[in-house]
Coordinates of N, CA and C in Angstrom, one line a residue:
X1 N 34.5 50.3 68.9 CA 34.8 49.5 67.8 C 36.2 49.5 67.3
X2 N 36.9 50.5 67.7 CA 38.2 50.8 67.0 C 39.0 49.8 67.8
X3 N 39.0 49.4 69.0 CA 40.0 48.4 69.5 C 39.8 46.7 69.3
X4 N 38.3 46.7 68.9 CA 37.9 45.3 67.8 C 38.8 45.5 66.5
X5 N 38.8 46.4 65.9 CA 39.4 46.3 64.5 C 40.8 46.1 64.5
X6 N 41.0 46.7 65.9 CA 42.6 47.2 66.0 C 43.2 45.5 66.2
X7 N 42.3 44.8 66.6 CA 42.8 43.6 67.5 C 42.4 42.5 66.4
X8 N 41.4 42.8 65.0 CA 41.1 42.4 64.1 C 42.5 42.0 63.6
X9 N 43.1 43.1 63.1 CA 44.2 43.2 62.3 C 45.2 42.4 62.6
X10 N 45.4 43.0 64.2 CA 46.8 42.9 65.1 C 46.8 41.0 65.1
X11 N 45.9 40.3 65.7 CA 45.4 38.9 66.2 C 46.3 37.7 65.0
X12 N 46.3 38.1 63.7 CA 46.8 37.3 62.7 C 48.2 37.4 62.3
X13 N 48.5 38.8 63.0 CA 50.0 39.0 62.8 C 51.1 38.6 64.1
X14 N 50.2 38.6 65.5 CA 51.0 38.0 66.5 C 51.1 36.8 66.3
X15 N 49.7 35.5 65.8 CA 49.2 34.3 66.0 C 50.6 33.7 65.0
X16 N 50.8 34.8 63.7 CA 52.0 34.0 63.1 C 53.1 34.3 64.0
X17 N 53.8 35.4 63.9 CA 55.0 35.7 65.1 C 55.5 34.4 66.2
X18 N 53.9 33.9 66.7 CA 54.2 33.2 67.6 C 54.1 31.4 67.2
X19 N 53.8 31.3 66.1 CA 53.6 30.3 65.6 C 55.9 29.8 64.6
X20 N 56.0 31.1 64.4 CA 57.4 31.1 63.9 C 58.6 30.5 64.8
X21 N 58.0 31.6 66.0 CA 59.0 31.3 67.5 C 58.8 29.8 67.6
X22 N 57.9 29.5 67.5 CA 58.2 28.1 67.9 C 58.6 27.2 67.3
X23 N 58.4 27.4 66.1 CA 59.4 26.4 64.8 C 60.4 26.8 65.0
X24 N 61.3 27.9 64.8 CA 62.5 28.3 64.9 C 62.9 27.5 66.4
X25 N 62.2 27.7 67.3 CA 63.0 27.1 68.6 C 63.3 25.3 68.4
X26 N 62.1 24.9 68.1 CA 62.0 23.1 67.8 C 63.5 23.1 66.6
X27 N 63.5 24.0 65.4 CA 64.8 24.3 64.9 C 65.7 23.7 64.9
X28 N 66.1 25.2 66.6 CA 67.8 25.5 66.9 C 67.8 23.9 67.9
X29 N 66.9 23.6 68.5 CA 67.2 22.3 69.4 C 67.4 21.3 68.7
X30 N 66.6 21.0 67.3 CA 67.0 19.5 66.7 C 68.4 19.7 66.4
X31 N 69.2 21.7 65.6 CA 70.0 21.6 65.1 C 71.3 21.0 66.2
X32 N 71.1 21.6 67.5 CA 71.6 21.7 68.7 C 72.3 20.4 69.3
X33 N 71.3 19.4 68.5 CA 71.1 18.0 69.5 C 71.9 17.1 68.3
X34 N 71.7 17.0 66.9 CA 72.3 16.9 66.1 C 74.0 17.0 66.0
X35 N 74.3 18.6 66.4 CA 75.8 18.7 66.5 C 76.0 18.0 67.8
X36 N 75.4 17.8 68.5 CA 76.5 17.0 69.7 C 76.6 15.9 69.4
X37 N 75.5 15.1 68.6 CA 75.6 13.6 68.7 C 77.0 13.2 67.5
X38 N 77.0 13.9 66.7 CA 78.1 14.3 65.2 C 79.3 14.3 66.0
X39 N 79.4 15.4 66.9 CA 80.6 15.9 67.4 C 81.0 14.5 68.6
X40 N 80.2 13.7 68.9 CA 80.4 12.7 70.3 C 80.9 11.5 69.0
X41 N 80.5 11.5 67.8 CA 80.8 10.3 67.1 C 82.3 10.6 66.8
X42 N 82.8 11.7 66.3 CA 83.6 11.8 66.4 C 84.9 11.8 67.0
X43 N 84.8 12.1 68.1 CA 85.5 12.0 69.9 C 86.2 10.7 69.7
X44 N 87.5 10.5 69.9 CA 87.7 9.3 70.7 C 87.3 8.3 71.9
X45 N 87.1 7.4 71.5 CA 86.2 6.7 72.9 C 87.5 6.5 73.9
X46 N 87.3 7.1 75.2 CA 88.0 6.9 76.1 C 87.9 6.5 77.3
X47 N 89.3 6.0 78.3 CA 88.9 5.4 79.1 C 89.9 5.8 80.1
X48 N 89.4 6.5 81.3 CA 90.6 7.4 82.4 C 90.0 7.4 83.7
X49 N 90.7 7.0 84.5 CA 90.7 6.8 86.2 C 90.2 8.0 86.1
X50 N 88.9 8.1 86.8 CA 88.1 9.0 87.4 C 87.5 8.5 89.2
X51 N 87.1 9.2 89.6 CA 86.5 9.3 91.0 C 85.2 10.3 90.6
X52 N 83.9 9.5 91.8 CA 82.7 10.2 91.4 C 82.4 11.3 92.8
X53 N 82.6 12.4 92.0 CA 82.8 13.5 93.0 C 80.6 13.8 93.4
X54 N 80.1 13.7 92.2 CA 78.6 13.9 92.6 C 78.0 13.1 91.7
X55 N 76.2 13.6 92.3 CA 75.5 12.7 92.1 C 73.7 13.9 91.8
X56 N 73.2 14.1 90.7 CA 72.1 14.9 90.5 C 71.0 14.3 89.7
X57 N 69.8 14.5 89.8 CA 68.6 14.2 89.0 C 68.0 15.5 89.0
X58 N 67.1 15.6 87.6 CA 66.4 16.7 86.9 C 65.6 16.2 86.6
X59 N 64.4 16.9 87.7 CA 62.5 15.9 87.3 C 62.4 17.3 86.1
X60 N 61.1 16.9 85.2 CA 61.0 17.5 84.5 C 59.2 17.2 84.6
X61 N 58.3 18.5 84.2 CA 57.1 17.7 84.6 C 56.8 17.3 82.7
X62 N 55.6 17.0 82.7 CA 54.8 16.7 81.4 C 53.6 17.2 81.2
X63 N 52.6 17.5 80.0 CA 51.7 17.5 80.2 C 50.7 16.9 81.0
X64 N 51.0 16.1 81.3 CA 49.9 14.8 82.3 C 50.6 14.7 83.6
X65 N 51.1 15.6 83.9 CA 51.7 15.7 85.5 C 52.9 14.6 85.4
X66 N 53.1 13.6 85.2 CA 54.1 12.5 84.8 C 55.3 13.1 84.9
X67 N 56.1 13.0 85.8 CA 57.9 13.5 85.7 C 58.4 12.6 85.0
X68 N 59.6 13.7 84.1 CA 60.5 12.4 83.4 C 61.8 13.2 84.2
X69 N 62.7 11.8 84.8 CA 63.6 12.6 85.3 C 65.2 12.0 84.6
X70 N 66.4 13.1 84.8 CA 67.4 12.4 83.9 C 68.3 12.2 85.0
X71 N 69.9 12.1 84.7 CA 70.4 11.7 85.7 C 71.4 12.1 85.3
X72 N 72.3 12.3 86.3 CA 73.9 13.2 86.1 C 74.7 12.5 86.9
X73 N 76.1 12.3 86.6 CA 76.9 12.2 87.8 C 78.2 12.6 87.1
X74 N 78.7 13.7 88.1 CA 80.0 14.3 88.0 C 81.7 13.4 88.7
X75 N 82.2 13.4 88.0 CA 83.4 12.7 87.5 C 84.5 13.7 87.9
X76 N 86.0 13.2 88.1 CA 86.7 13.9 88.4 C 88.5 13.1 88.0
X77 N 88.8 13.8 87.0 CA 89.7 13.5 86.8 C 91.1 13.3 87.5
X78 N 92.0 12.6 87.0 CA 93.6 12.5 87.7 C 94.1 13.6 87.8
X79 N 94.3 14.6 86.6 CA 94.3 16.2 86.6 C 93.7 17.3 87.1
X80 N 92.4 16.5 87.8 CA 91.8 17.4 88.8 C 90.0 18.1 87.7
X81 N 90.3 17.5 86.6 CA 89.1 18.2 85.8 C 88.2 17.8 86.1
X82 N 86.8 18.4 86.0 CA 85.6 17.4 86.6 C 84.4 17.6 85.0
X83 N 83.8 16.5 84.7 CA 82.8 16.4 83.8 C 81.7 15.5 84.2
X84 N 81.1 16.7 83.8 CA 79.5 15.8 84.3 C 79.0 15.4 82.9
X85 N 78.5 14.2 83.3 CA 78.1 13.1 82.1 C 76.4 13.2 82.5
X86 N 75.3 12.6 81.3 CA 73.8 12.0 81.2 C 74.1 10.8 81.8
X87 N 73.9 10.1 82.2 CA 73.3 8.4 82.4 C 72.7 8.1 82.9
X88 N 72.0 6.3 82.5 CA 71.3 5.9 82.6 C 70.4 6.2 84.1
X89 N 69.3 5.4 84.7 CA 68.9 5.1 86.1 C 69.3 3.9 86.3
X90 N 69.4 3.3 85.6 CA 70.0 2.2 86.1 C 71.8 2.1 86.6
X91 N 72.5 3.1 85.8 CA 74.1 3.2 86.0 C 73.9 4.6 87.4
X92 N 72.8 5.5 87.2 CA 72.5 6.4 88.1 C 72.2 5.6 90.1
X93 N 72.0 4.3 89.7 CA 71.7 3.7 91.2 C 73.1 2.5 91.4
X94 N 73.5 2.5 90.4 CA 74.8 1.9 91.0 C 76.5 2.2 90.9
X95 N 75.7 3.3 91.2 CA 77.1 4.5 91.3 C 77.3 5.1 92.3
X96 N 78.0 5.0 93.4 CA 77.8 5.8 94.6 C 78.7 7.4 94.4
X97 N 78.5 8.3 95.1 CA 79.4 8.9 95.1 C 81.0 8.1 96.2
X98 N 82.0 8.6 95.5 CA 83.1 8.5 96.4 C 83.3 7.3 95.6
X99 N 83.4 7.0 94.5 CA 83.6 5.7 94.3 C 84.5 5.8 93.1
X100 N 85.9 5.1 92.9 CA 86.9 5.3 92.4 C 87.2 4.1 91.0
X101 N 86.9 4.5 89.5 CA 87.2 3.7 88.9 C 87.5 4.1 87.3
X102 N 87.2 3.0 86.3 CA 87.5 3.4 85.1 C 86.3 3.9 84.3
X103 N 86.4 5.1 84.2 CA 85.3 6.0 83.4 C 85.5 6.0 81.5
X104 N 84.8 5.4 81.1 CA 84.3 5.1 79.5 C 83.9 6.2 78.9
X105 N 84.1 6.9 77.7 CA 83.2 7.9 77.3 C 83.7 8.2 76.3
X106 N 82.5 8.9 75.4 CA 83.3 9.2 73.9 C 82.5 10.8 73.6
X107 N 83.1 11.6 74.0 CA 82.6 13.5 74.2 C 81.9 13.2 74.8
X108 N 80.8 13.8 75.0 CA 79.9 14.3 76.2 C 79.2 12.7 76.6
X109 N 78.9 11.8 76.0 CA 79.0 10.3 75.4 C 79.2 9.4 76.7
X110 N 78.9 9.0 78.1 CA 79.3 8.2 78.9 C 78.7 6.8 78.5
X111 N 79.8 5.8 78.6 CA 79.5 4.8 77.9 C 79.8 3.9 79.2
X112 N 80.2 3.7 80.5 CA 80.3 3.2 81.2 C 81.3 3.4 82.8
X113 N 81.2 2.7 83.3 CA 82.2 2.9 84.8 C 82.0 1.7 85.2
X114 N 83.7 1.2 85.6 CA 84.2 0.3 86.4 C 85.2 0.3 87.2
X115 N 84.1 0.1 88.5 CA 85.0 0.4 89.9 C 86.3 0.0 89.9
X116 N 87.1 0.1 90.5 CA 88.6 -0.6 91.1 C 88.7 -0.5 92.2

């Protein structure tokens, strides 16, 4: 009976613990997602000869089996810097790698590409 009682006690004080963790986490991510979008408004919208050095997708699954997938494509500047950008699937399929043009973006913020 003593490990019933023990698990009496214990069961309300993990059930919060673990109920906290996960607010605090939902939290730091709204806070997380917030400063970038603040910090990208901020940014100068810009626009610099880039070349598309790559090309990645991130399936993610769902509750219901359903992938949601995002899309990446790394950039490469005249000075040699490379940034990988979110974009769309639709800018994600008409983007090749190797393909040389004017990259749009305002911070993390890809707002377009046009080949040359």
């Amino acid at each position: 009976m003593f490990f019933f009682d023990l698990l009496d006690g214990l069961f309300p004080i993990i059930f919060t613990l673990i109920f906290v963790m996960i607010i605090v986490t939902i939290g730091v991510t709204i806070v997380q997602g917030l400063r970038e979008w603040s910090s990208n408004n901020r940014s100068p919208v810009l626009e610099v000869e880039a070349g598309v050095v790559a090309k990645r997708t991130n399936v993610s699954q769902t509750m219901h089996n359903a992938g949601d997938t995002t899309y990446y494509i790394t950039f490469q500047v005249h000075s040699g810097d490379r940034m990988e950008l979110r974009v769309s699937g639709r800018d994600y399929g008409q983007i090749a790698e190797g393909d040389f043009g004017m990259l749009t973006f305002q911070g993390t913020r890809f707002l377009g590409f046009r080949r040359t």
